[in-house]
Every structure is written in C-alpha cells, then in structure tokens.
Amino acid sequence: MCIRDRYAALLLLYKGRRRFVKNAALALLSLAVPLELAGNTLDVLHSLDEELGFQARSTFASYLEKTEKQAGQVAALTREEGAAGAFYRVEDRTPYNPNDGLVRGLPALSHYSSLSRRETFRFLKNLGLTVSSGDKLLRYGGSTSALDAILGVRAVFAPQELRPGMQPAGWGSGLSEALWINRNALPLAYFADKAVLSLPAEAKEGPFALQNALFAGLGGEAWEDALFYRPLSAEIRCVGGAMTPLKEPELSSAPLTTAASVAEDGARLEIAIENPDRQHVLLYLANTLPENSPVYVNDWPLNGYGEWVVRGVMDLGEQPAGTVKVSIPLPESGGEIGEVWAAGFDQSLFDSLIAALRQGTPSQLEVTGTEVSAEITAPRDGLLFTSIPCDEGWTAWVDGEPAAVENVAEAFLCIPVSEGTHRVTLRFFPKGLAAGAAVSGLTALLCAAAALWRRRQKKRAPADSDIPSADFPGGQR
C-alpha cells in the first residue's frame, strides 16, 4: 500500500461513526505527517551521503595522525598572524578529503566544503578553475597563484598544489607528508576599491585576462594596468588526427569550437607557446578530454603525481626563453576543444599587488559559524571584500546600522564602507528557514486546535442513550 492509500484509509476511518475509531484515525494522522517529513529528510540525507561519498573519520584517521605535525604548524602560524589568520582555507586532493580544516581542529575549510554555490562555481570556472562533482562533494583543479591568494588558501598538504609563492614549512617521512605555506594568501576579508563591482563574470579574452581584471578592480586605479599574467602566443595542432570546426559551438566564456579526431595510433594535441623570457608559464585549453589525461611539457610529464590538470589552468612551471611544447595524447574517441590561452607570470608585480591589498587587512577579524565581524580602516570610500560566496541569507551592519550587501560577479560578498574606521558585521540566516519553521509551527498549532475542538465537541454532544426516540411513547424503546 502506497502512502497516498494509507492516508486515504485513515481519512475514511475518520469519517466513520464510531468515536473510538475516529479518535484513533485523528491521532494516527497527527503522527503520520511529522513522521513522513522526518523520514523524507532522512532519505534525502542518506542519498546525499551515498552520492557525495562522505567518509567516517576513522577511515582516514591514520592519515590525520601522519599530518598532525603539519596541522600544528599551520595552527601556530595563523595564531601569529592575528586577524589575517582568523580564517583560511587549506588544500590536499586526497581520496578522503581529510584536509578539511575543521576535521583537523583548525579554523579553516577546503574548497570542497566552502564554495558550493552555482554562481560562484561559474565565476571560478571562467577564471580557469575546473569544478566538478565526482565521488566527493566537490573537486577542483587548475588553480593559480592569483586564485589561491583570492580564496585565502593558506596551507597546502599536497605537492600537486604547489605554485609560485609557496614555501616549504615542514616535512614528514616523505614528500606526501610535507607542508607548504602560501605567503601570498589573502585574509577572508580586506579593504578593496569599489571598481571591482563592475567586474564582469566572464571575459572573452580568456581566464588570465579575467584574473588580471579582478585584481585590478580590487586594487583600484593605481593597479589598472598591472598585468601580472602577460599573454603569450600559442598555436595548437593535431598530430595523427584531424581538427574539424563544430557546427554549433557551446555558448560560454570558453566555448568548445573544434572536434579533434584520431586517425592513427599515437594521435595527440600539440601546443607551441612562444615564450620571450625565462618565466613561469601557464596554459588553458577548454576541452572534453578525460580528466586524468597525461600532459607532457617538452616531452617531460607534467602530472607525474597523477593529478587531474587537463581541464583547468595548467601550470607549466618556470620555462626558459624559447618555444614551450605541450603534448596531450588523444583517446580513441577524440575530444572537443576550444581556443588556447597562454600567459607568463610576473611574480614580482604580483607580490607588490598582494602587499598593497594586505594593507587593507582588518585590525580585528572574528569568525563564528554564522557570523563574521571585522574592524577595518578604509583609506577612502570603498568595500570590505570577502571570499565568502554570496548566498542569499546574509545581512550586514556597519557601525551597528543596517548596510547593503553587494557582490562581485555574483560570486563573492562585499560591503560598501566610507573612509575611516568601521565595525562591519555579517550574519547568515538560511533562506527559507524562517518560512519553514513558521509552516511547521502553524501545522502543529492547527493539529492541536483540531484535537481541542474535537474534545469540546464530545463534551457538548449528548449521549446516544439520552436522545428521545420517535418510535416509542415517552421516548422509551
């Protein structure tokens, strides 16, 4: 019997003549509704658990023990940093995602659990990240020094995540147990120029141009022309196969425009990047190739640790002046690709910009489960920029007065502030929670009122034996 039939049966019993049966049906209906709601909630949570692959702490306890020393070093470092270390992110793409800072007892989150919003994902993808859901909640790849700084990635527990600006801070029994600290990680909140509000969510010039524009907007007019990612010429060809334009290319900031097919064994994509100076080189190619595709740079493997690099920005490392050759083997089914973008990274210029943004670090920063409070001195009218996803439900106060909540590219929260020192408070209350609680409370009140009404009706109604009968004189049967 389905749930609908059960409710129908209870309603039929309630419509019956016997008071005992009617009362029992009413009681069962009052119990059935909340029990069904609770059961549905548990089913949803169970489905999420199976889909997202959450793991019990005991399944990766040994890993946590091995990295306990590194976690202690991160905690000590952030305590020394004061407000800048009040909250941060850590990264380690391991099978059980044990690097989640909260699991280690650190005031930190990983990207897996702190950026779960569609618009934020879309913006990060336009910036060159690859964001997907697999056997875990979220997976990301293709980060850059700029993105790690913006997102506040303070510590890295995996060599796959190393980028310029990261320094070794501790070593375990092997490379996989080492710890690296990102000296360019920005705090959760800091002062920024209001020019960043005009930043588009995507750029036709590719992800490196969008990252430049993001930092230029944060820094303001003084950094308007500071291009720490400088475009490099790149050409792509298919060796052992063919490249055919797609009839209906995907409409996005990084559209797939070409189909690459395989004609013989050993087919591959080859990309030639013209690098004028010795510098760090990065590459981005929108594609549908397998995520674990090998990538070779000048015939040397780039993803030697088996990490997934092909879908996001590929960090090719420091390269000498000359042609940088990148080779990606094609699977038998081929794949679809888009325009290729390459850039050289100016570490010195980027360090200067980070130093300028750090000057806007709050003197006090407190973070709880649903509240962020910061004391900031604004050198001019501008914003308190945060790397908090702009979910609906955030409200803000500046010096105790309600304030507007703005967003950057529909991705991150920011609060307008005027010149001077201010106390800014952000509080989060989930959208729909109040309405849901009100509906649940109203339902409970209606059930209670119905039960009370039935009880009063019973007291008012005369007993069947006291009702006179028209069939017998004097009302006697």
CSV table of C-alpha atoms in Angstrom, one decimal:
chain,number,residue,atom,x,y,z
A,1,MET,CA,0.0,0.0,0.0
A,2,CYS,CA,1.4,3.4,-1.0
A,3,ILE,CA,1.5,6.4,1.2
A,4,ARG,CA,-1.5,8.0,-0.6
A,5,ASP,CA,-3.6,4.9,0.0
A,6,ARG,CA,-2.7,4.9,3.7
A,7,TYR,CA,-3.8,8.5,4.1
A,8,ALA,CA,-7.0,7.7,2.2
A,9,ALA,CA,-7.7,4.8,4.6
A,10,LEU,CA,-7.1,7.0,7.6
A,11,LEU,CA,-9.5,9.6,6.3
A,12,LEU,CA,-12.2,7.0,5.7
A,13,LEU,CA,-11.8,5.8,9.2
A,14,TYR,CA,-12.0,9.4,10.5
A,15,LYS,CA,-15.3,9.8,8.6
A,16,GLY,CA,-16.8,6.7,10.3
A,17,ARG,CA,-19.4,6.8,13.1
A,18,ARG,CA,-17.6,5.2,16.0
A,19,ARG,CA,-15.9,7.8,18.2
A,20,PHE,CA,-13.0,5.4,19.1
A,21,VAL,CA,-12.2,4.8,15.5
A,22,LYS,CA,-12.4,8.5,14.6
A,23,ASN,CA,-10.1,9.5,17.5
A,24,ALA,CA,-7.6,6.7,16.6
A,25,ALA,CA,-7.6,7.9,13.0
A,26,LEU,CA,-7.1,11.5,14.0
A,27,ALA,CA,-4.2,10.5,16.3
A,28,LEU,CA,-2.6,8.4,13.5
A,29,LEU,CA,-2.9,11.3,11.1
A,30,SER,CA,-1.3,13.7,13.6
A,31,LEU,CA,1.6,11.3,13.9
A,32,ALA,CA,1.9,10.3,10.3
A,33,VAL,CA,2.6,13.8,8.9
A,34,PRO,CA,5.6,14.7,11.0
A,35,LEU,CA,6.9,11.1,10.8
A,36,GLU,CA,6.7,11.3,7.0
A,37,LEU,CA,8.5,14.6,7.0
A,38,ALA,CA,11.2,13.2,9.2
A,39,GLY,CA,11.5,10.0,7.0
A,40,ASN,CA,11.8,12.1,3.8
A,41,THR,CA,14.5,14.2,5.4
A,42,LEU,CA,16.5,11.1,6.4
A,43,ASP,CA,16.1,9.6,2.9
A,44,VAL,CA,17.5,12.8,1.4
A,45,LEU,CA,20.4,12.9,3.8
A,46,HIS,CA,21.1,9.2,3.1
A,47,SER,CA,21.0,9.8,-0.7
A,48,LEU,CA,23.4,12.8,-0.3
A,49,ASP,CA,25.7,10.6,1.8
A,50,GLU,CA,25.8,7.9,-1.0
A,51,GLU,CA,26.2,10.5,-3.8
A,52,LEU,CA,28.8,12.7,-2.2
A,53,GLY,CA,30.8,9.9,-0.6
A,54,PHE,CA,31.2,11.3,2.9
A,55,GLN,CA,33.6,9.2,4.9
A,56,ALA,CA,33.8,8.5,8.6
A,57,ARG,CA,36.7,10.0,10.4
A,58,SER,CA,38.0,6.5,11.3
A,59,THR,CA,38.6,5.7,7.6
A,60,PHE,CA,41.4,8.3,7.4
A,61,ALA,CA,42.5,8.5,11.0
A,62,SER,CA,45.9,7.2,10.1
A,63,TYR,CA,46.4,10.0,7.6
A,64,LEU,CA,45.5,12.6,10.1
A,65,GLU,CA,48.0,11.1,12.5
A,66,LYS,CA,50.7,11.4,9.9
A,67,THR,CA,50.0,15.0,9.2
A,68,GLU,CA,49.4,16.1,12.8
A,69,LYS,CA,52.7,17.9,13.0
A,70,GLN,CA,51.9,19.8,9.8
A,71,ALA,CA,48.5,20.8,11.2
A,72,GLY,CA,50.1,22.0,14.4
A,73,GLN,CA,52.4,24.2,12.3
A,74,VAL,CA,49.5,25.7,10.4
A,75,ALA,CA,47.7,26.5,13.7
A,76,ALA,CA,50.8,28.1,15.2
A,77,LEU,CA,51.4,30.2,12.1
A,78,THR,CA,47.8,31.5,11.9
A,79,ARG,CA,47.9,32.4,15.6
A,80,GLU,CA,51.0,34.6,14.9
A,81,GLU,CA,49.2,36.3,12.0
A,82,GLY,CA,46.4,37.7,14.2
A,83,ALA,CA,43.4,38.9,12.2
A,84,ALA,CA,44.7,37.6,8.9
A,85,GLY,CA,44.9,34.1,10.3
A,86,ALA,CA,41.4,34.1,11.8
A,87,PHE,CA,40.0,32.0,9.0
A,88,TYR,CA,41.6,30.5,5.9
A,89,ARG,CA,41.5,27.5,3.5
A,90,VAL,CA,43.7,24.5,3.2
A,91,GLU,CA,44.1,22.1,0.3
A,92,ASP,CA,45.0,18.5,-0.3
A,93,ARG,CA,43.3,16.5,-3.1
A,94,THR,CA,43.4,13.1,-1.3
A,95,PRO,CA,40.8,10.3,-1.7
A,96,TYR,CA,39.0,11.0,1.6
A,97,ASN,CA,39.4,14.8,1.7
A,98,PRO,CA,40.9,14.6,5.2
A,99,ASN,CA,42.5,18.0,4.9
A,100,ASP,CA,39.2,19.8,5.7
A,101,GLY,CA,40.5,22.2,8.3
A,102,LEU,CA,37.6,21.6,10.7
A,103,VAL,CA,38.4,17.8,10.8
A,104,ARG,CA,41.9,18.8,11.9
A,105,GLY,CA,40.6,21.2,14.5
A,106,LEU,CA,41.8,24.2,12.5
A,107,PRO,CA,39.7,27.4,11.8
A,108,ALA,CA,39.7,26.5,8.1
A,109,LEU,CA,37.8,24.9,5.3
A,110,SER,CA,38.8,23.4,2.0
A,111,HIS,CA,37.3,24.4,-1.4
A,112,TYR,CA,35.3,21.2,-1.3
A,113,SER,CA,33.1,22.4,1.5
A,114,SER,CA,33.2,26.2,1.3
A,115,LEU,CA,32.4,27.1,-2.3
A,116,SER,CA,29.3,25.1,-3.0
A,117,ARG,CA,27.3,27.7,-5.0
A,118,ARG,CA,26.4,27.6,-8.7
A,119,GLU,CA,27.2,31.2,-9.5
A,120,THR,CA,30.5,31.1,-7.6
A,121,PHE,CA,31.4,27.9,-9.4
A,122,ARG,CA,30.6,29.5,-12.8
A,123,PHE,CA,32.8,32.5,-12.0
A,124,LEU,CA,35.7,30.3,-10.8
A,125,LYS,CA,35.4,28.3,-13.9
A,126,ASN,CA,35.6,31.4,-16.0
A,127,LEU,CA,38.8,32.3,-14.0
A,128,GLY,CA,40.3,29.0,-15.1
A,129,LEU,CA,39.3,26.5,-12.4
A,130,THR,CA,37.8,23.2,-13.2
A,131,VAL,CA,35.0,22.5,-10.7
A,132,SER,CA,33.1,19.2,-10.8
A,133,SER,CA,31.3,16.8,-8.5
A,134,GLY,CA,32.5,13.2,-8.5
A,135,ASP,CA,32.7,10.7,-5.7
A,136,LYS,CA,33.1,13.5,-3.2
A,137,LEU,CA,31.2,16.8,-2.6
A,138,LEU,CA,33.3,18.9,-5.0
A,139,ARG,CA,36.6,18.6,-6.9
A,140,TYR,CA,38.5,21.5,-8.3
A,141,GLY,CA,41.7,21.8,-10.3
A,142,GLY,CA,43.7,24.3,-12.3
A,143,SER,CA,44.2,26.9,-9.6
A,144,THR,CA,46.7,29.6,-9.9
A,145,SER,CA,48.8,31.8,-7.6
A,146,ALA,CA,46.2,34.6,-8.1
A,147,LEU,CA,43.2,32.3,-7.3
A,148,ASP,CA,44.9,30.8,-4.3
A,149,ALA,CA,45.5,34.3,-3.0
A,150,ILE,CA,41.9,35.5,-3.5
A,151,LEU,CA,40.5,32.3,-1.9
A,152,GLY,CA,42.8,32.5,1.0
A,153,VAL,CA,44.5,29.1,0.5
A,154,ARG,CA,47.0,29.4,3.4
A,155,ALA,CA,48.4,25.9,3.6
A,156,VAL,CA,48.9,23.0,1.1
A,157,PHE,CA,49.3,19.4,2.2
A,158,ALA,CA,50.0,18.0,-1.3
A,159,PRO,CA,52.8,18.6,-3.8
A,160,GLN,CA,50.3,18.7,-6.7
A,161,GLU,CA,49.1,22.0,-5.4
A,162,LEU,CA,52.4,23.8,-5.4
A,163,ARG,CA,52.6,27.1,-7.2
A,164,PRO,CA,54.8,30.2,-7.1
A,165,GLY,CA,54.7,31.9,-3.7
A,166,MET,CA,54.5,28.7,-1.7
A,167,GLN,CA,57.3,27.8,0.7
A,168,PRO,CA,58.1,24.5,2.5
A,169,ALA,CA,57.2,24.7,6.2
A,170,GLY,CA,57.6,21.1,7.4
A,171,TRP,CA,58.5,17.6,6.3
A,172,GLY,CA,57.2,14.3,7.3
A,173,SER,CA,58.6,10.9,6.4
A,174,GLY,CA,58.2,11.6,2.7
A,175,LEU,CA,57.1,14.2,0.1
A,176,SER,CA,53.5,13.3,0.5
A,177,GLU,CA,53.7,14.3,4.2
A,178,ALA,CA,55.2,17.7,3.6
A,179,LEU,CA,53.6,21.1,4.2
A,180,TRP,CA,53.8,24.2,2.2
A,181,ILE,CA,52.7,27.7,3.2
A,182,ASN,CA,51.3,30.2,0.7
A,183,ARG,CA,52.9,33.5,1.7
A,184,ASN,CA,50.5,35.4,-0.7
A,185,ALA,CA,47.2,34.1,0.7
A,186,LEU,CA,44.9,37.0,1.5
A,187,PRO,CA,42.7,37.0,4.6
A,188,LEU,CA,39.0,36.3,4.5
A,189,ALA,CA,38.1,40.0,4.4
A,190,TYR,CA,40.0,43.1,3.5
A,191,PHE,CA,39.6,46.6,2.0
A,192,ALA,CA,39.2,46.8,-1.7
A,193,ASP,CA,38.4,49.5,-4.3
A,194,LYS,CA,34.8,49.8,-5.4
A,195,ALA,CA,35.9,49.5,-9.0
A,196,VAL,CA,35.7,45.7,-8.6
A,197,LEU,CA,31.9,45.9,-8.5
A,198,SER,CA,32.0,46.5,-12.3
A,199,LEU,CA,33.9,43.3,-12.9
A,200,PRO,CA,32.2,41.1,-15.5
A,201,ALA,CA,31.5,37.4,-14.7
A,202,GLU,CA,33.4,36.3,-17.8
A,203,ALA,CA,35.9,37.7,-20.3
A,204,LYS,CA,36.2,37.0,-24.0
A,205,GLU,CA,40.0,37.3,-23.7
A,206,GLY,CA,40.2,34.2,-21.5
A,207,PRO,CA,40.8,33.3,-17.9
A,208,PHE,CA,44.1,35.1,-17.5
A,209,ALA,CA,42.6,38.4,-18.6
A,210,LEU,CA,39.8,37.9,-16.1
A,211,GLN,CA,42.2,37.3,-13.3
A,212,ASN,CA,44.1,40.4,-14.2
A,213,ALA,CA,40.8,42.4,-14.2
A,214,LEU,CA,39.8,41.0,-10.9
A,215,PHE,CA,43.0,42.2,-9.1
A,216,ALA,CA,43.0,45.5,-10.9
A,217,GLY,CA,39.4,46.1,-9.7
A,218,LEU,CA,40.4,45.2,-6.1
A,219,GLY,CA,43.5,47.5,-6.2
A,220,GLY,CA,41.8,50.4,-7.9
A,221,GLU,CA,43.1,52.9,-10.4
A,222,ALA,CA,46.8,52.6,-9.3
A,223,TRP,CA,46.8,49.0,-10.5
A,224,GLU,CA,44.6,49.4,-13.5
A,225,ASP,CA,47.3,48.4,-16.0
A,226,ALA,CA,49.2,45.9,-13.8
A,227,LEU,CA,49.2,42.8,-15.9
A,228,PHE,CA,50.9,40.1,-13.8
A,229,TYR,CA,49.6,37.5,-16.4
A,230,ARG,CA,51.0,38.6,-19.7
A,231,PRO,CA,49.5,36.9,-22.8
A,232,LEU,CA,51.8,34.6,-24.9
A,233,SER,CA,51.3,33.5,-28.4
A,234,ALA,CA,50.1,29.8,-28.7
A,235,GLU,CA,49.2,27.6,-31.6
A,236,ILE,CA,47.6,24.2,-31.5
A,237,ARG,CA,47.6,21.3,-34.0
A,238,CYS,CA,46.5,17.7,-34.0
A,239,VAL,CA,49.2,15.1,-34.9
A,240,GLY,CA,47.9,11.8,-36.1
A,241,GLY,CA,44.4,13.0,-36.4
A,242,ALA,CA,42.2,15.9,-37.7
A,243,MET,CA,40.6,19.0,-36.3
A,244,THR,CA,37.1,19.9,-37.5
A,245,PRO,CA,35.1,23.0,-36.6
A,246,LEU,CA,31.9,22.3,-34.7
A,247,LYS,CA,28.7,23.3,-36.4
A,248,GLU,CA,27.1,24.6,-33.1
A,249,PRO,CA,29.8,25.6,-30.7
A,250,GLU,CA,29.0,25.8,-27.0
A,251,LEU,CA,28.0,29.3,-25.8
A,252,SER,CA,30.2,30.1,-22.8
A,253,SER,CA,33.2,32.2,-21.9
A,254,ALA,CA,35.4,29.3,-23.1
A,255,PRO,CA,33.4,27.7,-25.9
A,256,LEU,CA,34.3,24.4,-27.4
A,257,THR,CA,34.8,25.2,-31.1
A,258,THR,CA,36.7,22.2,-32.6
A,259,ALA,CA,36.4,18.5,-32.7
A,260,ALA,CA,39.7,16.6,-32.6
A,261,SER,CA,39.5,13.0,-34.0
A,262,VAL,CA,42.0,10.2,-34.1
A,263,ALA,CA,43.3,8.8,-37.4
A,264,GLU,CA,46.2,6.7,-36.2
A,265,ASP,CA,47.9,5.4,-33.1
A,266,GLY,CA,49.7,7.9,-31.0
A,267,ALA,CA,47.4,10.8,-32.0
A,268,ARG,CA,47.9,13.8,-29.8
A,269,LEU,CA,47.4,17.5,-29.5
A,270,GLU,CA,50.5,19.6,-29.7
A,271,ILE,CA,50.6,23.2,-28.5
A,272,ALA,CA,53.5,25.5,-29.2
A,273,ILE,CA,53.9,28.5,-26.8
A,274,GLU,CA,56.3,31.3,-27.7
A,275,ASN,CA,58.0,32.4,-24.5
A,276,PRO,CA,60.2,35.5,-24.9
A,277,ASP,CA,61.8,35.4,-21.4
A,278,ARG,CA,62.6,33.0,-18.7
A,279,GLN,CA,59.4,33.0,-16.6
A,280,HIS,CA,56.6,30.9,-15.2
A,281,VAL,CA,54.3,29.8,-18.0
A,282,LEU,CA,50.6,28.8,-17.7
A,283,LEU,CA,48.2,27.3,-20.3
A,284,TYR,CA,44.4,27.0,-20.5
A,285,LEU,CA,42.5,24.9,-23.1
A,286,ALA,CA,38.8,24.3,-22.8
A,287,ASN,CA,38.2,20.6,-23.6
A,288,THR,CA,36.3,17.4,-23.0
A,289,LEU,CA,39.3,15.2,-22.7
A,290,PRO,CA,39.5,12.6,-19.9
A,291,GLU,CA,40.3,14.4,-16.6
A,292,ASN,CA,43.3,12.2,-15.9
A,293,SER,CA,44.8,12.7,-19.3
A,294,PRO,CA,48.6,12.8,-19.2
A,295,VAL,CA,50.2,16.1,-20.2
A,296,TYR,CA,53.8,16.5,-21.4
A,297,VAL,CA,55.9,19.7,-21.4
A,298,ASN,CA,58.9,19.5,-23.6
A,299,ASP,CA,58.5,15.7,-23.5
A,300,TRP,CA,58.5,15.6,-19.7
A,301,PRO,CA,55.3,14.5,-17.8
A,302,LEU,CA,53.6,17.4,-16.1
A,303,ASN,CA,51.2,15.4,-13.9
A,304,GLY,CA,53.7,13.0,-12.6
A,305,TYR,CA,51.7,12.5,-9.3
A,306,GLY,CA,48.6,11.5,-11.3
A,307,GLU,CA,46.7,14.7,-10.6
A,308,TRP,CA,44.0,16.0,-12.9
A,309,VAL,CA,45.3,19.0,-14.7
A,310,VAL,CA,43.9,19.0,-18.2
A,311,ARG,CA,40.5,20.6,-17.5
A,312,GLY,CA,41.7,23.8,-15.7
A,313,VAL,CA,44.7,26.2,-15.9
A,314,MET,CA,47.8,24.1,-16.4
A,315,ASP,CA,50.8,25.4,-14.5
A,316,LEU,CA,53.8,24.5,-16.8
A,317,GLY,CA,56.4,25.7,-14.3
A,318,GLU,CA,59.3,28.0,-14.9
A,319,GLN,CA,60.4,27.8,-18.5
A,320,PRO,CA,63.5,29.2,-20.4
A,321,ALA,CA,63.1,31.6,-23.3
A,322,GLY,CA,62.1,29.9,-26.5
A,323,THR,CA,59.3,27.6,-27.7
A,324,VAL,CA,57.5,25.6,-25.0
A,325,LYS,CA,56.0,22.4,-26.4
A,326,VAL,CA,52.9,20.9,-24.7
A,327,SER,CA,51.7,17.5,-25.8
A,328,ILE,CA,48.4,15.8,-24.8
A,329,PRO,CA,47.6,12.3,-26.1
A,330,LEU,CA,44.1,11.8,-27.5
A,331,PRO,CA,41.8,8.9,-26.5
A,332,GLU,CA,40.3,6.8,-29.3
A,333,SER,CA,37.1,8.7,-29.1
A,334,GLY,CA,38.9,12.0,-29.6
A,335,GLY,CA,37.5,15.1,-28.0
A,336,GLU,CA,36.3,18.7,-28.3
A,337,ILE,CA,38.5,21.7,-27.6
A,338,GLY,CA,38.2,25.5,-27.6
A,339,GLU,CA,40.6,28.4,-28.0
A,340,VAL,CA,44.0,28.0,-26.4
A,341,TRP,CA,45.3,30.7,-24.0
A,342,ALA,CA,48.8,31.0,-22.6
A,343,ALA,CA,50.4,33.5,-20.2
A,344,GLY,CA,53.6,34.3,-18.5
A,345,PHE,CA,53.5,35.1,-14.7
A,346,ASP,CA,55.2,38.2,-13.3
A,347,GLN,CA,55.9,37.1,-9.7
A,348,SER,CA,57.5,40.4,-8.7
A,349,LEU,CA,54.5,42.5,-9.9
A,350,PHE,CA,52.0,40.1,-8.3
A,351,ASP,CA,53.9,40.2,-4.9
A,352,SER,CA,53.6,44.0,-5.0
A,353,LEU,CA,49.9,43.9,-5.6
A,354,ILE,CA,49.4,41.4,-2.8
A,355,ALA,CA,51.4,43.6,-0.4
A,356,ALA,CA,49.1,46.6,-1.4
A,357,LEU,CA,46.0,44.6,-0.7
A,358,ARG,CA,47.3,43.3,2.6
A,359,GLN,CA,47.4,46.9,3.8
A,360,GLY,CA,43.6,46.7,4.0
A,361,THR,CA,43.6,43.7,6.4
A,362,PRO,CA,41.2,44.3,9.3
A,363,SER,CA,42.8,45.0,12.7
A,364,GLN,CA,40.3,42.6,14.2
A,365,LEU,CA,38.6,39.7,12.5
A,366,GLU,CA,36.3,37.2,14.3
A,367,VAL,CA,34.6,34.3,12.6
A,368,THR,CA,31.9,32.0,14.1
A,369,GLY,CA,29.6,29.5,12.5
A,370,THR,CA,27.1,32.2,11.2
A,371,GLU,CA,28.8,35.5,11.8
A,372,VAL,CA,31.9,37.4,10.6
A,373,SER,CA,32.9,40.6,12.4
A,374,ALA,CA,35.7,42.9,11.3
A,375,GLU,CA,37.2,46.2,12.3
A,376,ILE,CA,38.6,47.9,9.2
A,377,THR,CA,40.2,51.3,8.5
A,378,ALA,CA,39.3,52.4,5.0
A,379,PRO,CA,41.8,54.8,3.3
A,380,ARG,CA,38.9,56.0,1.0
A,381,ASP,CA,35.4,55.1,0.1
A,382,GLY,CA,35.4,51.5,-1.0
A,383,LEU,CA,34.4,48.0,0.0
A,384,LEU,CA,35.1,45.3,2.6
A,385,PHE,CA,35.7,42.5,0.1
A,386,THR,CA,35.3,38.9,1.3
A,387,SER,CA,35.9,35.5,-0.3
A,388,ILE,CA,32.6,34.3,1.1
A,389,PRO,CA,30.2,33.0,-1.5
A,390,CYS,CA,27.2,35.4,-1.8
A,391,ASP,CA,24.5,33.0,-0.8
A,392,GLU,CA,21.1,34.5,0.0
A,393,GLY,CA,20.6,34.9,3.7
A,394,TRP,CA,23.5,37.3,4.5
A,395,THR,CA,22.7,40.6,6.2
A,396,ALA,CA,25.2,43.3,7.1
A,397,TRP,CA,25.7,46.1,9.7
A,398,VAL,CA,28.3,48.9,9.6
A,399,ASP,CA,28.8,50.5,13.0
A,400,GLY,CA,25.6,49.0,14.2
A,401,GLU,CA,23.5,50.3,11.3
A,402,PRO,CA,22.0,48.0,8.5
A,403,ALA,CA,24.1,48.1,5.4
A,404,ALA,CA,23.8,47.0,1.8
A,405,VAL,CA,25.2,43.6,0.8
A,406,GLU,CA,26.9,43.8,-2.6
A,407,ASN,CA,28.5,41.1,-4.7
A,408,VAL,CA,31.4,40.8,-7.1
A,409,ALA,CA,30.5,39.0,-10.3
A,410,GLU,CA,27.6,37.3,-8.4
A,411,ALA,CA,30.3,35.2,-6.6
A,412,PHE,CA,31.6,36.9,-3.5
A,413,LEU,CA,30.2,39.1,-0.8
A,414,CYS,CA,31.3,42.7,-0.2
A,415,ILE,CA,30.1,45.5,2.0
A,416,PRO,CA,30.4,49.2,1.0
A,417,VAL,CA,32.3,51.3,3.6
A,418,SER,CA,33.1,55.0,3.7
A,419,GLU,CA,36.6,56.5,4.5
A,420,GLY,CA,37.5,55.9,8.2
A,421,THR,CA,37.4,53.2,10.8
A,422,HIS,CA,34.3,50.9,10.9
A,423,ARG,CA,33.0,47.8,12.6
A,424,VAL,CA,31.4,45.6,10.0
A,425,THR,CA,29.3,42.6,11.0
A,426,LEU,CA,27.9,39.9,8.6
A,427,ARG,CA,25.3,37.4,9.8
A,428,PHE,CA,23.9,34.4,7.9
A,429,PHE,CA,20.4,33.1,8.3
A,430,PRO,CA,19.4,30.4,5.7
A,431,LYS,CA,16.8,31.5,3.2
A,432,GLY,CA,13.6,29.6,3.8
A,433,LEU,CA,14.4,28.5,7.3
A,434,ALA,CA,12.1,31.1,8.9
A,435,ALA,CA,9.3,30.2,6.5
A,436,GLY,CA,9.8,26.5,7.0
A,437,ALA,CA,9.7,26.9,10.8
A,438,ALA,CA,6.6,29.1,10.5
A,439,VAL,CA,4.8,26.5,8.4
A,440,SER,CA,5.8,23.7,10.8
A,441,GLY,CA,4.7,25.7,13.8
A,442,LEU,CA,1.4,26.6,12.1
A,443,THR,CA,0.8,22.9,11.2
A,444,ALA,CA,1.4,21.9,14.9
A,445,LEU,CA,-1.0,24.6,16.1
A,446,LEU,CA,-3.7,23.5,13.7
A,447,CYS,CA,-3.3,19.9,14.8
A,448,ALA,CA,-3.5,20.9,18.4
A,449,ALA,CA,-6.5,23.2,17.7
A,450,ALA,CA,-8.3,20.3,15.8
A,451,ALA,CA,-7.7,17.9,18.7
A,452,LEU,CA,-9.0,20.5,21.2
A,453,TRP,CA,-12.1,21.2,19.0
A,454,ARG,CA,-12.9,17.5,18.8
A,455,ARG,CA,-12.6,17.2,22.6
A,456,ARG,CA,-15.0,20.1,23.2
A,457,GLN,CA,-17.4,18.7,20.6
A,458,LYS,CA,-17.5,15.4,22.5
A,459,LYS,CA,-18.4,17.2,25.8
A,460,ARG,CA,-21.2,19.2,24.2
A,461,ALA,CA,-22.8,16.3,22.3
A,462,PRO,CA,-25.5,14.3,24.3
A,463,ALA,CA,-25.0,10.6,24.7
A,464,ASP,CA,-26.9,8.4,22.2
A,465,SER,CA,-28.9,6.8,25.1
A,466,ASP,CA,-30.2,10.2,26.1
A,467,ILE,CA,-31.7,11.1,22.7
A,468,PRO,CA,-35.5,10.6,22.7
A,469,SER,CA,-36.9,8.1,20.1
A,470,ALA,CA,-39.9,8.9,18.0
A,471,ASP,CA,-40.8,5.2,17.7
A,472,PHE,CA,-41.8,4.7,21.3
A,473,PRO,CA,-44.1,6.7,23.5
A,474,GLY,CA,-42.2,8.9,26.0
A,475,GLY,CA,-39.1,8.3,24.1
A,476,GLN,CA,-38.7,4.7,25.6
A,477,ARG,CA,-37.6,1.9,23.3
